[in-house]
């Protein structure tokens, strides 16, 4: 059946059709929908793991049990999962194992622009990459076959544009895969030095065998007919190249297997054209390979090493015609993403900003607290770094502890904040950690996590008690505040910064966008009472604006959270009568 | 046949994704090769959002750039101006006249441009501007703005209203079907 599918949905379809048993992932844009769509198939046992390392190790366990298994993550998630990846390369697999990793060139929703192909090279495992949804489905099956044939985990790379573009997929039925019976194989699965030393040469021999496969696999293919221009490209860039160059304009070598790269295929291709150009986003990996083969090649001398490519970028660099257009001249106000009306994080960030607290931030919706007018965050590095970083900040200068906090969401705390909190207790800094518990993984679009009480299917699950967990990690002072209550927030922050011991404040209120959350009727401004002091505007609430010299509440957006009303010294913001 | 390029632009939360889903569904049914490109994650939080729909015999790139869009459907007038440079020469810009202030405007750091649509017309851009919010409210909800605008687009694309009604029935939850049918009819006109 032909169906329009997101790249990520097509991957889920591929997992279903390939007879996969277990999918364990941590959400992260642009990879999240792989697992969300997988969870729609009852045959796939899917779960949200607390982090990518756990997800990858779950997939390892399922593979060890003889089943086909997968995990999915964004590019920075693979940093977290790198530890199991590198040694999985040595153990190999029993049931096929594929690790999906989604890169985000241009950083639409990410903190860096790393190129995951480097991980395939460093961990010595094969990596495939599709260029549209049809290939996304097909390559899943190829990746599992490769995994089992060559006894290796396989990395499967996508990027934002393939993950979040829909194109037509022809679906097929699921083919059940009988599990490989379990047997004890110490030399294969116990990676202590004696056995690992025996496995490393096996990995090197596997790479050699895969290099032979790379010469003939249909994953790498030549298209078009030109003796003048040869372009080597892959992934989404292939689509941009095809948009610009017709069959007779360029000969194209499309790389579907990134690691190992073919040598003879590239040498033959290069010999058949006068000019050789590599078009690849981010790092110059294919270009470097061509240069080690002694080829004269153009690549990053022509194309940027940063950001996304596009058909027009390629057309411009390759001196092809560009379409004309009319450009409106005016400087337009930007429309940056904002914290939603009624977001429970707002009251807490307002209180932190008001008290001039230094805030080590983390990854999630609450990163938006860094924006104007709140300007409430001082640093964002990676998942969990707020908590561990705060400890270092206070260790270096204990006087920092009186005016510095970490803020971290519930899901991010479970991901990698816990270990940092344990370190605060163990190594003893007087640190104050604020857990922003909105009862969901927000930014990636509402995924459940171990603190929400529900699993990926929405069925009830064991709910981790955050207070008890913080106590167990060695923190005695744990208190809960409602971030809609500004006085309570102010009191909690001042008191916990003042005490001479580590503490945790749990700022608890569910995300206002959750379906079960009942909002209040919108507030309105009594124009006679409003003195135009603009104090309410310090909240950065999208419902609040200034019209005709007075504050104004947009009744279509306002959720009646009441934070602005608490701030107004003249009682000008009130509930509708 | 040449690829037809359509951009759907607006503000996160306005329902641009449902509009593109509906359109994509119909075009696949009509036998075209289709690509729809969207972005998820951070931009959804009240930010500027853009979705690309491309169809023809064979579509390669999923994105649309400067001077490539045959149609731009904007859910908000500032967004119409923001993306107008993507319109092809001879293309058509269909826009809702609704104004949604972005944060720099609500906070007083910037001003919402006055007569922003008149300026586009004066540059020679073919603008079809109309109030899609009133018919949406008439149909039953401000959320139906997206379907009103799809109704307007359908007239230009020459796709029969029946195809759209069938697609609405297949993509929208049953209790919202009637409202969306009404919204579509109001956008489509006679």
PDB file of C-alpha atoms in Angstrom, chain A residues 216-317:
ATOM      1  CA  UNK A 216      29.227  -3.825  -4.601  1.00  0.00           C
ATOM      2  CA  UNK A 217      26.304  -3.046  -2.296  1.00  0.00           C
ATOM      3  CA  UNK A 218      23.250  -1.406  -3.893  1.00  0.00           C
ATOM      4  CA  UNK A 219      23.420   1.070  -0.971  1.00  0.00           C
ATOM      5  CA  UNK A 220      26.076   2.865  -3.024  1.00  0.00           C
ATOM      6  CA  UNK A 221      24.918   3.570  -6.571  1.00  0.00           C
ATOM      7  CA  UNK A 222      25.919   5.538  -9.650  1.00  0.00           C
ATOM      8  CA  UNK A 223      23.318   7.569 -11.571  1.00  0.00           C
ATOM      9  CA  UNK A 224      23.281   9.996 -14.474  1.00  0.00           C
ATOM     10  CA  UNK A 225      25.584  10.381 -17.409  1.00  0.00           C
ATOM     11  CA  UNK A 226      28.245  13.034 -17.688  1.00  0.00           C
ATOM     12  CA  UNK A 227      31.941  12.862 -18.485  1.00  0.00           C
ATOM     13  CA  UNK A 228      32.432  16.427 -17.260  1.00  0.00           C
ATOM     14  CA  UNK A 229      31.098  16.516 -13.696  1.00  0.00           C
ATOM     15  CA  UNK A 230      30.992  13.802 -11.040  1.00  0.00           C
ATOM     16  CA  UNK A 231      29.306  14.444  -7.682  1.00  0.00           C
ATOM     17  CA  UNK A 232      29.663  12.172  -4.655  1.00  0.00           C
ATOM     18  CA  UNK A 233      26.890  12.806  -2.161  1.00  0.00           C
ATOM     19  CA  UNK A 234      24.612  11.104   0.360  1.00  0.00           C
ATOM     20  CA  UNK A 235      21.454  11.444   2.452  1.00  0.00           C
ATOM     21  CA  UNK A 236      19.322  14.543   1.996  1.00  0.00           C
ATOM     22  CA  UNK A 237      22.068  16.264  -0.052  1.00  0.00           C
ATOM     23  CA  UNK A 238      21.413  13.672  -2.772  1.00  0.00           C
ATOM     24  CA  UNK A 239      17.873  15.080  -3.116  1.00  0.00           C
ATOM     25  CA  UNK A 240      19.176  18.658  -3.352  1.00  0.00           C
ATOM     26  CA  UNK A 241      21.700  17.602  -6.007  1.00  0.00           C
ATOM     27  CA  UNK A 242      18.947  15.845  -8.016  1.00  0.00           C
ATOM     28  CA  UNK A 243      16.809  18.996  -7.787  1.00  0.00           C
ATOM     29  CA  UNK A 244      19.561  20.977  -9.521  1.00  0.00           C
ATOM     30  CA  UNK A 245      21.216  18.509 -11.904  1.00  0.00           C
ATOM     31  CA  UNK A 246      19.383  16.538 -14.606  1.00  0.00           C
ATOM     32  CA  UNK A 247      20.458  13.103 -15.864  1.00  0.00           C
ATOM     33  CA  UNK A 248      22.863  14.601 -18.443  1.00  0.00           C
ATOM     34  CA  UNK A 249      24.210  17.421 -16.244  1.00  0.00           C
ATOM     35  CA  UNK A 250      26.145  15.321 -13.759  1.00  0.00           C
ATOM     36  CA  UNK A 251      27.120  11.796 -12.894  1.00  0.00           C
ATOM     37  CA  UNK A 252      26.227  11.071  -9.269  1.00  0.00           C
ATOM     38  CA  UNK A 253      27.667   8.548  -6.830  1.00  0.00           C
ATOM     39  CA  UNK A 254      25.142   8.250  -4.009  1.00  0.00           C
ATOM     40  CA  UNK A 255      26.664   6.852  -0.825  1.00  0.00           C
ATOM     41  CA  UNK A 256      24.178   4.894   1.324  1.00  0.00           C
ATOM     42  CA  UNK A 257      26.860   3.101   3.378  1.00  0.00           C
ATOM     43  CA  UNK A 258      29.006   5.669   5.210  1.00  0.00           C
ATOM     44  CA  UNK A 259      31.333   3.258   6.938  1.00  0.00           C
ATOM     45  CA  UNK A 260      33.403   1.754   5.538  1.00  0.00           C
ATOM     46  CA  UNK A 261      33.495   3.836   2.362  1.00  0.00           C
ATOM     47  CA  UNK A 262      34.292   2.079  -0.931  1.00  0.00           C
ATOM     48  CA  UNK A 263      37.688   2.732  -2.551  1.00  0.00           C
ATOM     49  CA  UNK A 264      37.644   1.060  -5.969  1.00  0.00           C
ATOM     50  CA  UNK A 265      34.111   2.300  -6.671  1.00  0.00           C
ATOM     51  CA  UNK A 266      35.200   5.879  -5.943  1.00  0.00           C
ATOM     52  CA  UNK A 267      38.451   5.564  -7.932  1.00  0.00           C
ATOM     53  CA  UNK A 268      36.542   4.221 -10.958  1.00  0.00           C
ATOM     54  CA  UNK A 269      33.924   6.936 -10.607  1.00  0.00           C
ATOM     55  CA  UNK A 270      36.592   9.638 -10.359  1.00  0.00           C
ATOM     56  CA  UNK A 271      38.374   8.267 -13.434  1.00  0.00           C
ATOM     57  CA  UNK A 272      35.163   8.554 -15.473  1.00  0.00           C
ATOM     58  CA  UNK A 273      34.695  12.326 -14.955  1.00  0.00           C
ATOM     59  CA  UNK A 274      36.810  15.448 -15.486  1.00  0.00           C
ATOM     60  CA  UNK A 275      35.717  17.287 -12.339  1.00  0.00           C
ATOM     61  CA  UNK A 276      35.038  15.570  -8.988  1.00  0.00           C
ATOM     62  CA  UNK A 277      32.989  17.311  -6.273  1.00  0.00           C
ATOM     63  CA  UNK A 278      31.903  15.936  -2.897  1.00  0.00           C
ATOM     64  CA  UNK A 279      28.698  17.455  -1.506  1.00  0.00           C
ATOM     65  CA  UNK A 280      28.215  16.466   2.164  1.00  0.00           C
ATOM     66  CA  UNK A 281      26.800  18.440   5.104  1.00  0.00           C
ATOM     67  CA  UNK A 282      28.939  19.006   8.221  1.00  0.00           C
ATOM     68  CA  UNK A 283      32.273  17.140   8.303  1.00  0.00           C
ATOM     69  CA  UNK A 284      34.348  16.302   5.219  1.00  0.00           C
ATOM     70  CA  UNK A 285      34.375  12.548   5.704  1.00  0.00           C
ATOM     71  CA  UNK A 286      33.853  11.409   2.114  1.00  0.00           C
ATOM     72  CA  UNK A 287      36.163  14.211   0.953  1.00  0.00           C
ATOM     73  CA  UNK A 288      38.946  13.053   3.297  1.00  0.00           C
ATOM     74  CA  UNK A 289      38.540   9.474   2.063  1.00  0.00           C
ATOM     75  CA  UNK A 290      38.879  10.667  -1.548  1.00  0.00           C
ATOM     76  CA  UNK A 291      42.031  12.570  -0.642  1.00  0.00           C
ATOM     77  CA  UNK A 292      43.584   9.524   1.039  1.00  0.00           C
ATOM     78  CA  UNK A 293      42.932   7.736  -2.262  1.00  0.00           C
ATOM     79  CA  UNK A 294      45.059  10.444  -3.909  1.00  0.00           C
ATOM     80  CA  UNK A 295      42.173  12.039  -5.781  1.00  0.00           C
ATOM     81  CA  UNK A 296      41.888  15.675  -6.763  1.00  0.00           C
ATOM     82  CA  UNK A 297      38.536  16.630  -5.313  1.00  0.00           C
ATOM     83  CA  UNK A 298      36.526  19.744  -4.425  1.00  0.00           C
ATOM     84  CA  UNK A 299      34.488  19.728  -1.229  1.00  0.00           C
ATOM     85  CA  UNK A 300      34.688  22.029   1.736  1.00  0.00           C
ATOM     86  CA  UNK A 301      36.853  24.493  -0.163  1.00  0.00           C
ATOM     87  CA  UNK A 302      33.591  25.177  -2.018  1.00  0.00           C
ATOM     88  CA  UNK A 303      30.882  24.309   0.532  1.00  0.00           C
ATOM     89  CA  UNK A 304      30.454  25.377   4.175  1.00  0.00           C
ATOM     90  CA  UNK A 305      31.268  23.129   7.126  1.00  0.00           C
ATOM     91  CA  UNK A 306      28.387  24.570   9.134  1.00  0.00           C
ATOM     92  CA  UNK A 307      24.619  24.462   8.819  1.00  0.00           C
ATOM     93  CA  UNK A 308      22.267  22.780   6.388  1.00  0.00           C
ATOM     94  CA  UNK A 309      22.720  22.648   2.660  1.00  0.00           C
ATOM     95  CA  UNK A 310      19.873  23.200   0.183  1.00  0.00           C
ATOM     96  CA  UNK A 311      19.250  23.094  -3.540  1.00  0.00           C
ATOM     97  CA  UNK A 312      19.958  26.811  -3.872  1.00  0.00           C
ATOM     98  CA  UNK A 313      23.173  26.676  -1.855  1.00  0.00           C
ATOM     99  CA  UNK A 314      24.364  23.923  -4.190  1.00  0.00           C
ATOM    100  CA  UNK A 315      23.163  25.797  -7.280  1.00  0.00           C
ATOM    101  CA  UNK A 316      24.973  28.933  -6.164  1.00  0.00           C
ATOM    102  CA  UNK A 317      28.275  27.181  -5.366  1.00  0.00           C
TER     103      UNK A 317
END
